[in-house]
């Protein structure tokens, strides 16, 4: 075979490969949710779980993988987002199961639901053997169409007492030497004011092996934890949006040192500056994180400090809300 034939053959093969690739991409691009079995389930869902008459928040995301397989992520009433390898759907009914996370039991958590025009509803079977009813609605996109105009900064902590704050449960929070202090594990602390879009500055200090968090709108946790500086960044470690967003750098300081967060939240888009370095830049928070106060994502929410995981101190808490 001469050289011209070889070159022509290669060009032909390349052309066929490109054509096949283009055809596949065309097929993928043509797939629409309503053309897939269970396609109306695709999207994000804000869920309310009835646990012994107490309403607790949860969250579900369903995505299309390939041509017809439904996969997703799930945030239970505790823990963080967990992957769902397959969501089954048939005649308006859907189900999935996921292995335990922080639970001590070995049994999978399973969910069975029904999709209707009003939303989703069904039952959750926990790893501990409990069964709870749930309902869910499509989560709002929270897309902003204009650049925020910032108002005046508001000092949320007066350095004297707990005015403007309330504890969820028996209060252990005190003010000592102008510092907002939780000397031991106990109740979480929530601002009485609620906010939509804002810039938040907060300074904090913790002891060795402690753990806390700053919840934005009471729903999205920015993680505070004493992890080694040598740890690879993770959504579960310092500065991460718990279970969702991974910092680009580990900038944690030693326990006993004052550290800072400067956080901007507009819609779902968050930027986190920790100790002077931007570690998360204009990233979307998909949904609520474990420990959220509620799943009403379209509503304003408070700033809340986690106090149930160990000693923590805060000072210079300043928020600048959007007008």
mmCIF file of C-alpha atoms in Angstrom:
data_model
loop_
_atom_site.group_PDB
_atom_site.id
_atom_site.type_symbol
_atom_site.label_atom_id
_atom_site.label_comp_id
_atom_site.label_asym_id
_atom_site.label_seq_id
_atom_site.Cartn_x
_atom_site.Cartn_y
_atom_site.Cartn_z
ATOM 1 C CA UNK A 1 0.000 0.000 0.000
ATOM 2 C CA UNK A 2 1.475 3.357 -0.987
ATOM 3 C CA UNK A 3 1.843 6.380 1.230
ATOM 4 C CA UNK A 4 -1.128 8.230 -0.305
ATOM 5 C CA UNK A 5 -3.456 5.323 0.473
ATOM 6 C CA UNK A 6 -2.241 5.148 4.068
ATOM 7 C CA UNK A 7 -2.815 8.875 4.559
ATOM 8 C CA UNK A 8 -6.222 8.683 2.888
ATOM 9 C CA UNK A 9 -7.170 5.753 5.122
ATOM 10 C CA UNK A 10 -6.123 7.612 8.243
ATOM 11 C CA UNK A 11 -8.112 10.673 7.201
ATOM 12 C CA UNK A 12 -11.135 8.479 6.506
ATOM 13 C CA UNK A 13 -10.882 6.778 9.913
ATOM 14 C CA UNK A 14 -10.455 10.119 11.635
ATOM 15 C CA UNK A 15 -13.489 11.430 9.806
ATOM 16 C CA UNK A 16 -15.576 8.426 10.819
ATOM 17 C CA UNK A 17 -14.394 8.779 14.413
ATOM 18 C CA UNK A 18 -15.276 12.448 14.447
ATOM 19 C CA UNK A 19 -18.631 11.722 12.854
ATOM 20 C CA UNK A 20 -19.404 9.014 15.403
ATOM 21 C CA UNK A 21 -18.293 11.281 18.240
ATOM 22 C CA UNK A 22 -20.407 14.105 16.868
ATOM 23 C CA UNK A 23 -23.371 11.755 16.536
ATOM 24 C CA UNK A 24 -23.050 10.597 20.162
ATOM 25 C CA UNK A 25 -22.736 14.165 21.397
ATOM 26 C CA UNK A 26 -25.760 15.065 19.330
ATOM 27 C CA UNK A 27 -27.718 12.255 20.964
ATOM 28 C CA UNK A 28 -26.647 13.388 24.430
ATOM 29 C CA UNK A 29 -27.540 16.991 23.685
ATOM 30 C CA UNK A 30 -30.965 15.902 22.443
ATOM 31 C CA UNK A 31 -31.906 14.157 25.691
ATOM 32 C CA UNK A 32 -34.513 16.088 27.626
ATOM 33 C CA UNK A 33 -35.780 15.364 31.102
ATOM 34 C CA UNK A 34 -39.348 14.766 29.941
ATOM 35 C CA UNK A 35 -38.114 12.170 27.445
ATOM 36 C CA UNK A 36 -36.524 10.024 30.172
ATOM 37 C CA UNK A 37 -38.392 7.597 32.386
ATOM 38 C CA UNK A 38 -38.674 9.461 35.678
ATOM 39 C CA UNK A 39 -37.395 12.642 34.053
ATOM 40 C CA UNK A 40 -39.759 14.834 36.067
ATOM 41 C CA UNK A 41 -37.881 13.713 39.174
ATOM 42 C CA UNK A 42 -34.640 15.231 37.863
ATOM 43 C CA UNK A 43 -33.621 18.289 39.858
ATOM 44 C CA UNK A 44 -33.187 19.376 43.457
ATOM 45 C CA UNK A 45 -35.781 18.863 46.162
ATOM 46 C CA UNK A 46 -36.201 20.565 49.538
ATOM 47 C CA UNK A 47 -37.604 17.952 51.896
ATOM 48 C CA UNK A 48 -39.360 17.996 55.270
ATOM 49 C CA UNK A 49 -39.206 14.834 57.381
ATOM 50 C CA UNK A 50 -41.709 14.173 60.154
ATOM 51 C CA UNK A 51 -39.631 12.597 62.934
ATOM 52 C CA UNK A 52 -41.920 11.854 65.868
ATOM 53 C CA UNK A 53 -44.015 14.989 65.231
ATOM 54 C CA UNK A 54 -40.831 17.088 64.865
ATOM 55 C CA UNK A 55 -40.227 18.511 61.383
ATOM 56 C CA UNK A 56 -36.621 18.142 60.233
ATOM 57 C CA UNK A 57 -34.989 19.260 56.968
ATOM 58 C CA UNK A 58 -33.534 17.033 54.276
ATOM 59 C CA UNK A 59 -32.517 17.398 50.610
ATOM 60 C CA UNK A 60 -32.393 15.333 47.429
ATOM 61 C CA UNK A 61 -30.799 15.857 44.033
ATOM 62 C CA UNK A 62 -31.542 13.579 41.069
ATOM 63 C CA UNK A 63 -29.478 13.701 37.873
ATOM 64 C CA UNK A 64 -29.412 11.840 34.582
ATOM 65 C CA UNK A 65 -26.296 9.716 34.034
ATOM 66 C CA UNK A 66 -25.933 8.746 30.378
ATOM 67 C CA UNK A 67 -29.101 7.963 28.436
ATOM 68 C CA UNK A 68 -31.514 6.617 31.048
ATOM 69 C CA UNK A 69 -29.907 6.004 34.469
ATOM 70 C CA UNK A 70 -30.941 8.239 37.355
ATOM 71 C CA UNK A 71 -28.334 8.933 40.049
ATOM 72 C CA UNK A 72 -28.104 11.585 42.738
ATOM 73 C CA UNK A 73 -27.142 12.912 46.161
ATOM 74 C CA UNK A 74 -29.025 12.901 49.438
ATOM 75 C CA UNK A 75 -28.689 14.887 52.663
ATOM 76 C CA UNK A 76 -30.470 13.181 55.531
ATOM 77 C CA UNK A 77 -31.554 14.951 58.725
ATOM 78 C CA UNK A 78 -27.951 14.581 59.901
ATOM 79 C CA UNK A 79 -24.534 14.088 58.329
ATOM 80 C CA UNK A 80 -23.549 15.379 54.900
ATOM 81 C CA UNK A 81 -24.418 14.845 51.235
ATOM 82 C CA UNK A 82 -24.087 11.205 50.183
ATOM 83 C CA UNK A 83 -23.959 9.838 46.623
ATOM 84 C CA UNK A 84 -26.819 7.723 45.280
ATOM 85 C CA UNK A 85 -25.561 5.163 42.754
ATOM 86 C CA UNK A 86 -29.007 4.541 41.261
ATOM 87 C CA UNK A 87 -32.531 5.889 41.662
ATOM 88 C CA UNK A 88 -35.182 3.474 40.413
ATOM 89 C CA UNK A 89 -38.396 4.881 38.933
ATOM 90 C CA UNK A 90 -41.539 3.124 37.747
ATOM 91 C CA UNK A 91 -45.066 4.422 37.199
ATOM 92 C CA UNK A 92 -44.642 7.476 39.408
ATOM 93 C CA UNK A 93 -42.852 5.592 42.191
ATOM 94 C CA UNK A 94 -39.154 5.990 42.977
ATOM 95 C CA UNK A 95 -36.709 4.539 45.483
ATOM 96 C CA UNK A 96 -33.047 4.295 46.419
ATOM 97 C CA UNK A 97 -30.800 3.117 49.229
ATOM 98 C CA UNK A 98 -27.471 4.379 50.571
ATOM 99 C CA UNK A 99 -25.020 2.886 53.083
ATOM 100 C CA UNK A 100 -24.630 4.285 56.617
ATOM 101 C CA UNK A 101 -22.530 7.385 57.172
ATOM 102 C CA UNK A 102 -22.119 8.441 60.819
ATOM 103 C CA UNK A 103 -24.672 5.902 62.033
ATOM 104 C CA UNK A 104 -23.386 3.049 64.192
ATOM 105 C CA UNK A 105 -25.671 0.504 62.502
ATOM 106 C CA UNK A 106 -24.689 -1.421 59.349
ATOM 107 C CA UNK A 107 -28.127 -1.270 57.726
ATOM 108 C CA UNK A 108 -28.649 0.922 54.650
ATOM 109 C CA UNK A 109 -30.912 3.955 54.712
ATOM 110 C CA UNK A 110 -33.675 3.559 52.138
ATOM 111 C CA UNK A 111 -36.273 5.899 50.706
ATOM 112 C CA UNK A 112 -39.489 5.172 48.835
ATOM 113 C CA UNK A 113 -41.481 7.980 47.289
ATOM 114 C CA UNK A 114 -44.193 9.054 44.890
ATOM 115 C CA UNK A 115 -43.902 11.864 42.353
ATOM 116 C CA UNK A 116 -46.999 13.999 41.746
ATOM 117 C CA UNK A 117 -47.721 17.418 40.290
ATOM 118 C CA UNK A 118 -47.578 18.838 43.830
ATOM 119 C CA UNK A 119 -44.118 17.436 44.598
ATOM 120 C CA UNK A 120 -42.787 14.271 46.196
ATOM 121 C CA UNK A 121 -43.821 12.331 49.289
ATOM 122 C CA UNK A 122 -43.112 8.976 50.862
ATOM 123 C CA UNK A 123 -41.229 7.240 53.656
ATOM 124 C CA UNK A 124 -37.631 7.054 54.838
ATOM 125 C CA UNK A 125 -36.346 3.916 56.561
ATOM 126 C CA UNK A 126 -33.310 4.802 58.670
ATOM 127 C CA UNK A 127 -30.283 2.651 59.464
ATOM 128 C CA UNK A 128 -31.580 2.322 63.032
ATOM 129 C CA UNK A 129 -34.870 0.841 61.835
ATOM 130 C CA UNK A 130 -37.085 3.914 62.227
ATOM 131 C CA UNK A 131 -39.628 4.861 59.541
ATOM 132 C CA UNK A 132 -40.595 8.485 58.929
ATOM 133 C CA UNK A 133 -42.872 10.220 56.440
ATOM 134 C CA UNK A 134 -41.569 13.018 54.212
ATOM 135 C CA UNK A 135 -42.777 15.589 51.699
ATOM 136 C CA UNK A 136 -40.734 17.645 49.257
ATOM 137 C CA UNK A 137 -40.942 20.495 46.758
ATOM 138 C CA UNK A 138 -38.595 21.594 43.986
ATOM 139 C CA UNK A 139 -35.790 23.724 45.409
ATOM 140 C CA UNK A 140 -35.589 27.322 44.143
ATOM 141 C CA UNK A 141 -32.749 28.270 41.784
ATOM 142 C CA UNK A 142 -31.979 31.467 43.758
ATOM 143 C CA UNK A 143 -30.556 33.103 40.631
ATOM 144 C CA UNK A 144 -29.828 36.818 40.978
ATOM 145 C CA UNK A 145 -30.129 38.972 37.849
ATOM 146 C CA UNK A 146 -28.297 42.046 39.130
ATOM 147 C CA UNK A 147 -25.201 42.873 41.153
ATOM 148 C CA UNK A 148 -26.067 43.429 44.839
ATOM 149 C CA UNK A 149 -26.034 46.914 46.307
ATOM 150 C CA UNK A 150 -24.648 46.639 49.811
ATOM 151 C CA UNK A 151 -26.203 48.346 52.793
ATOM 152 C CA UNK A 152 -24.547 49.469 56.001
ATOM 153 C CA UNK A 153 -22.531 47.003 58.115
ATOM 154 C CA UNK A 154 -24.357 45.647 61.160
ATOM 155 C CA UNK A 155 -22.492 44.502 64.266
ATOM 156 C CA UNK A 156 -24.317 41.330 65.351
ATOM 157 C CA UNK A 157 -22.488 40.948 68.675
ATOM 158 C CA UNK A 158 -22.234 43.902 71.065
ATOM 159 C CA UNK A 159 -19.363 42.463 73.118
ATOM 160 C CA UNK A 160 -21.390 42.728 76.335
ATOM 161 C CA UNK A 161 -24.207 40.179 76.378
ATOM 162 C CA UNK A 162 -26.312 37.826 74.237
ATOM 163 C CA UNK A 163 -28.693 40.523 73.002
ATOM 164 C CA UNK A 164 -29.832 39.640 69.477
ATOM 165 C CA UNK A 165 -29.073 35.930 69.897
ATOM 166 C CA UNK A 166 -30.958 32.873 71.147
ATOM 167 C CA UNK A 167 -29.819 29.386 72.082
ATOM 168 C CA UNK A 168 -31.491 26.271 70.696
ATOM 169 C CA UNK A 169 -31.834 24.354 73.942
ATOM 170 C CA UNK A 170 -30.270 24.839 77.356
ATOM 171 C CA UNK A 171 -27.869 27.757 76.984
ATOM 172 C CA UNK A 172 -24.155 27.402 77.758
ATOM 173 C CA UNK A 173 -23.057 30.517 75.805
ATOM 174 C CA UNK A 174 -21.547 33.372 77.826
ATOM 175 C CA UNK A 175 -19.741 36.642 77.172
ATOM 176 C CA UNK A 176 -16.293 36.727 78.744
ATOM 177 C CA UNK A 177 -13.860 39.629 78.286
ATOM 178 C CA UNK A 178 -15.863 40.825 75.282
ATOM 179 C CA UNK A 179 -15.769 37.398 73.607
ATOM 180 C CA UNK A 180 -18.797 35.257 72.719
ATOM 181 C CA UNK A 181 -17.895 31.918 74.290
ATOM 182 C CA UNK A 182 -19.217 28.371 74.370
ATOM 183 C CA UNK A 183 -17.014 26.779 77.073
ATOM 184 C CA UNK A 184 -18.239 23.252 76.330
ATOM 185 C CA UNK A 185 -20.564 21.353 73.996
ATOM 186 C CA UNK A 186 -24.195 22.363 74.281
ATOM 187 C CA UNK A 187 -26.768 24.371 72.364
ATOM 188 C CA UNK A 188 -26.294 26.039 68.999
ATOM 189 C CA UNK A 189 -26.633 29.838 68.882
ATOM 190 C CA UNK A 190 -28.830 31.659 66.358
ATOM 191 C CA UNK A 191 -29.130 35.333 65.442
ATOM 192 C CA UNK A 192 -32.579 36.846 65.920
ATOM 193 C CA UNK A 193 -32.198 38.791 62.678
ATOM 194 C CA UNK A 194 -32.532 36.985 59.355
ATOM 195 C CA UNK A 195 -30.786 37.749 56.077
ATOM 196 C CA UNK A 196 -30.941 36.966 52.375
ATOM 197 C CA UNK A 197 -27.753 38.072 50.577
ATOM 198 C CA UNK A 198 -24.853 39.398 52.632
ATOM 199 C CA UNK A 199 -21.165 39.745 53.387
ATOM 200 C CA UNK A 200 -20.158 38.301 56.768
ATOM 201 C CA UNK A 201 -16.976 38.880 58.766
ATOM 202 C CA UNK A 202 -16.357 36.711 61.817
ATOM 203 C CA UNK A 203 -13.332 35.937 63.977
ATOM 204 C CA UNK A 204 -13.101 32.690 65.934
ATOM 205 C CA UNK A 205 -10.803 30.642 68.128
ATOM 206 C CA UNK A 206 -10.993 27.032 69.254
ATOM 207 C CA UNK A 207 -9.142 24.591 71.458
ATOM 208 C CA UNK A 208 -7.299 21.491 70.308
ATOM 209 C CA UNK A 209 -9.578 18.876 68.688
ATOM 210 C CA UNK A 210 -12.641 21.132 68.762
ATOM 211 C CA UNK A 211 -15.233 21.500 66.019
ATOM 212 C CA UNK A 212 -17.820 24.136 65.125
ATOM 213 C CA UNK A 213 -19.338 25.841 62.108
ATOM 214 C CA UNK A 214 -20.912 29.014 60.757
ATOM 215 C CA UNK A 215 -24.299 28.396 59.130
ATOM 216 C CA UNK A 216 -25.310 30.854 56.410
ATOM 217 C CA UNK A 217 -29.050 31.606 56.423
ATOM 218 C CA UNK A 218 -29.143 28.816 58.998
ATOM 219 C CA UNK A 219 -28.815 26.250 56.179
ATOM 220 C CA UNK A 220 -25.291 26.096 54.745
ATOM 221 C CA UNK A 221 -22.391 25.246 57.066
ATOM 222 C CA UNK A 222 -18.908 26.664 56.620
ATOM 223 C CA UNK A 223 -16.798 24.170 58.542
ATOM 224 C CA UNK A 224 -14.634 25.094 61.536
ATOM 225 C CA UNK A 225 -12.490 22.226 62.778
ATOM 226 C CA UNK A 226 -9.065 21.630 64.271
ATOM 227 C CA UNK A 227 -7.475 19.576 61.518
ATOM 228 C CA UNK A 228 -3.730 19.427 60.703
ATOM 229 C CA UNK A 229 -2.307 21.941 58.224
ATOM 230 C CA UNK A 230 -0.968 18.981 56.247
ATOM 231 C CA UNK A 231 -4.456 17.580 55.568
ATOM 232 C CA UNK A 232 -5.591 17.688 51.941
ATOM 233 C CA UNK A 233 -8.543 20.103 51.563
ATOM 234 C CA UNK A 234 -11.954 18.489 51.929
ATOM 235 C CA UNK A 235 -15.545 19.668 52.172
ATOM 236 C CA UNK A 236 -15.580 18.106 55.660
ATOM 237 C CA UNK A 237 -12.489 19.972 56.867
ATOM 238 C CA UNK A 238 -11.603 23.585 57.644
ATOM 239 C CA UNK A 239 -13.263 26.148 55.386
ATOM 240 C CA UNK A 240 -15.353 23.686 53.382
ATOM 241 C CA UNK A 241 -19.065 24.074 52.723
ATOM 242 C CA UNK A 242 -19.890 20.882 54.558
ATOM 243 C CA UNK A 243 -20.290 17.918 52.238
ATOM 244 C CA UNK A 244 -20.400 20.043 49.064
ATOM 245 C CA UNK A 245 -17.598 22.530 48.330
ATOM 246 C CA UNK A 246 -13.873 21.823 48.740
ATOM 247 C CA UNK A 247 -11.444 24.687 49.496
ATOM 248 C CA UNK A 248 -8.584 25.127 47.029
ATOM 249 C CA UNK A 249 -6.023 25.383 49.835
ATOM 250 C CA UNK A 250 -5.648 24.365 53.484
ATOM 251 C CA UNK A 251 -5.135 27.633 55.379
ATOM 252 C CA UNK A 252 -6.025 26.522 58.911
ATOM 253 C CA UNK A 253 -4.003 27.949 61.814
ATOM 254 C CA UNK A 254 -3.078 26.293 65.091
ATOM 255 C CA UNK A 255 -5.633 25.866 67.887
ATOM 256 C CA UNK A 256 -5.570 28.805 70.277
ATOM 257 C CA UNK A 257 -4.986 31.317 67.455
ATOM 258 C CA UNK A 258 -7.633 33.768 66.268
ATOM 259 C CA UNK A 259 -8.781 33.025 62.713
ATOM 260 C CA UNK A 260 -11.121 34.793 60.291
ATOM 261 C CA UNK A 261 -13.828 34.073 57.751
ATOM 262 C CA UNK A 262 -15.019 36.674 55.260
ATOM 263 C CA UNK A 263 -17.955 35.104 53.454
ATOM 264 C CA UNK A 264 -20.094 36.532 50.659
ATOM 265 C CA UNK A 265 -23.378 34.796 49.842
ATOM 266 C CA UNK A 266 -25.538 35.945 46.916
ATOM 267 C CA UNK A 267 -28.318 33.545 45.992
ATOM 268 C CA UNK A 268 -26.540 30.191 46.009
ATOM 269 C CA UNK A 269 -23.167 31.650 45.039
ATOM 270 C CA UNK A 270 -20.608 31.751 47.839
ATOM 271 C CA UNK A 271 -17.079 33.070 48.236
ATOM 272 C CA UNK A 272 -15.076 32.152 51.336
ATOM 273 C CA UNK A 273 -11.938 34.037 52.364
ATOM 274 C CA UNK A 274 -10.261 32.297 55.302
ATOM 275 C CA UNK A 275 -7.344 33.891 57.129
ATOM 276 C CA UNK A 276 -6.911 36.354 54.266
ATOM 277 C CA UNK A 277 -6.880 33.802 51.428
ATOM 278 C CA UNK A 278 -9.712 33.080 48.991
ATOM 279 C CA UNK A 279 -10.324 29.339 49.306
ATOM 280 C CA UNK A 280 -13.758 29.112 47.623
ATOM 281 C CA UNK A 281 -14.526 31.573 44.822
ATOM 282 C CA UNK A 282 -18.014 32.136 43.383
ATOM 283 C CA UNK A 283 -19.136 28.525 43.762
ATOM 284 C CA UNK A 284 -22.734 27.314 43.861
ATOM 285 C CA UNK A 285 -24.028 25.689 47.047
ATOM 286 C CA UNK A 286 -26.309 22.920 45.719
ATOM 287 C CA UNK A 287 -28.510 22.569 48.791
ATOM 288 C CA UNK A 288 -28.795 22.514 52.564
ATOM 289 C CA UNK A 289 -26.068 20.876 54.614
ATOM 290 C CA UNK A 290 -26.548 18.534 57.561
ATOM 291 C CA UNK A 291 -27.652 20.354 60.704
ATOM 292 C CA UNK A 292 -29.624 23.004 58.802
ATOM 293 C CA UNK A 293 -32.454 24.686 60.684
ATOM 294 C CA UNK A 294 -34.923 24.116 57.857
ATOM 295 C CA UNK A 295 -35.173 23.410 54.136
ATOM 296 C CA UNK A 296 -37.019 26.618 53.194
ATOM 297 C CA UNK A 297 -34.267 27.753 50.841
ATOM 298 C CA UNK A 298 -36.262 30.566 49.276
ATOM 299 C CA UNK A 299 -36.624 32.398 52.593
ATOM 300 C CA UNK A 300 -34.219 34.631 54.559
ATOM 301 C CA UNK A 301 -32.422 32.911 57.418
ATOM 302 C CA UNK A 302 -30.236 33.661 60.446
ATOM 303 C CA UNK A 303 -26.550 33.317 61.132
ATOM 304 C CA UNK A 304 -26.040 30.364 63.421
ATOM 305 C CA UNK A 305 -22.988 29.118 65.278
ATOM 306 C CA UNK A 306 -22.558 25.443 66.039
ATOM 307 C CA UNK A 307 -22.072 24.887 69.753
ATOM 308 C CA UNK A 308 -22.764 21.170 70.075
ATOM 309 C CA UNK A 309 -19.361 19.850 68.932
ATOM 310 C CA UNK A 310 -16.900 21.425 71.384
ATOM 311 C CA UNK A 311 -15.626 24.699 72.898
ATOM 312 C CA UNK A 312 -15.569 27.715 70.556
ATOM 313 C CA UNK A 313 -15.142 31.503 70.796
ATOM 314 C CA UNK A 314 -16.313 34.292 68.455
ATOM 315 C CA UNK A 315 -15.724 38.036 68.242
ATOM 316 C CA UNK A 316 -16.075 40.927 65.755
ATOM 317 C CA UNK A 317 -19.178 39.516 64.059
ATOM 318 C CA UNK A 318 -20.179 42.007 61.358
ATOM 319 C CA UNK A 319 -22.685 41.456 58.554
ATOM 320 C CA UNK A 320 -23.327 43.709 55.559
ATOM 321 C CA UNK A 321 -26.710 42.853 54.034
ATOM 322 C CA UNK A 322 -27.695 43.572 50.456
ATOM 323 C CA UNK A 323 -30.354 46.254 50.061
#
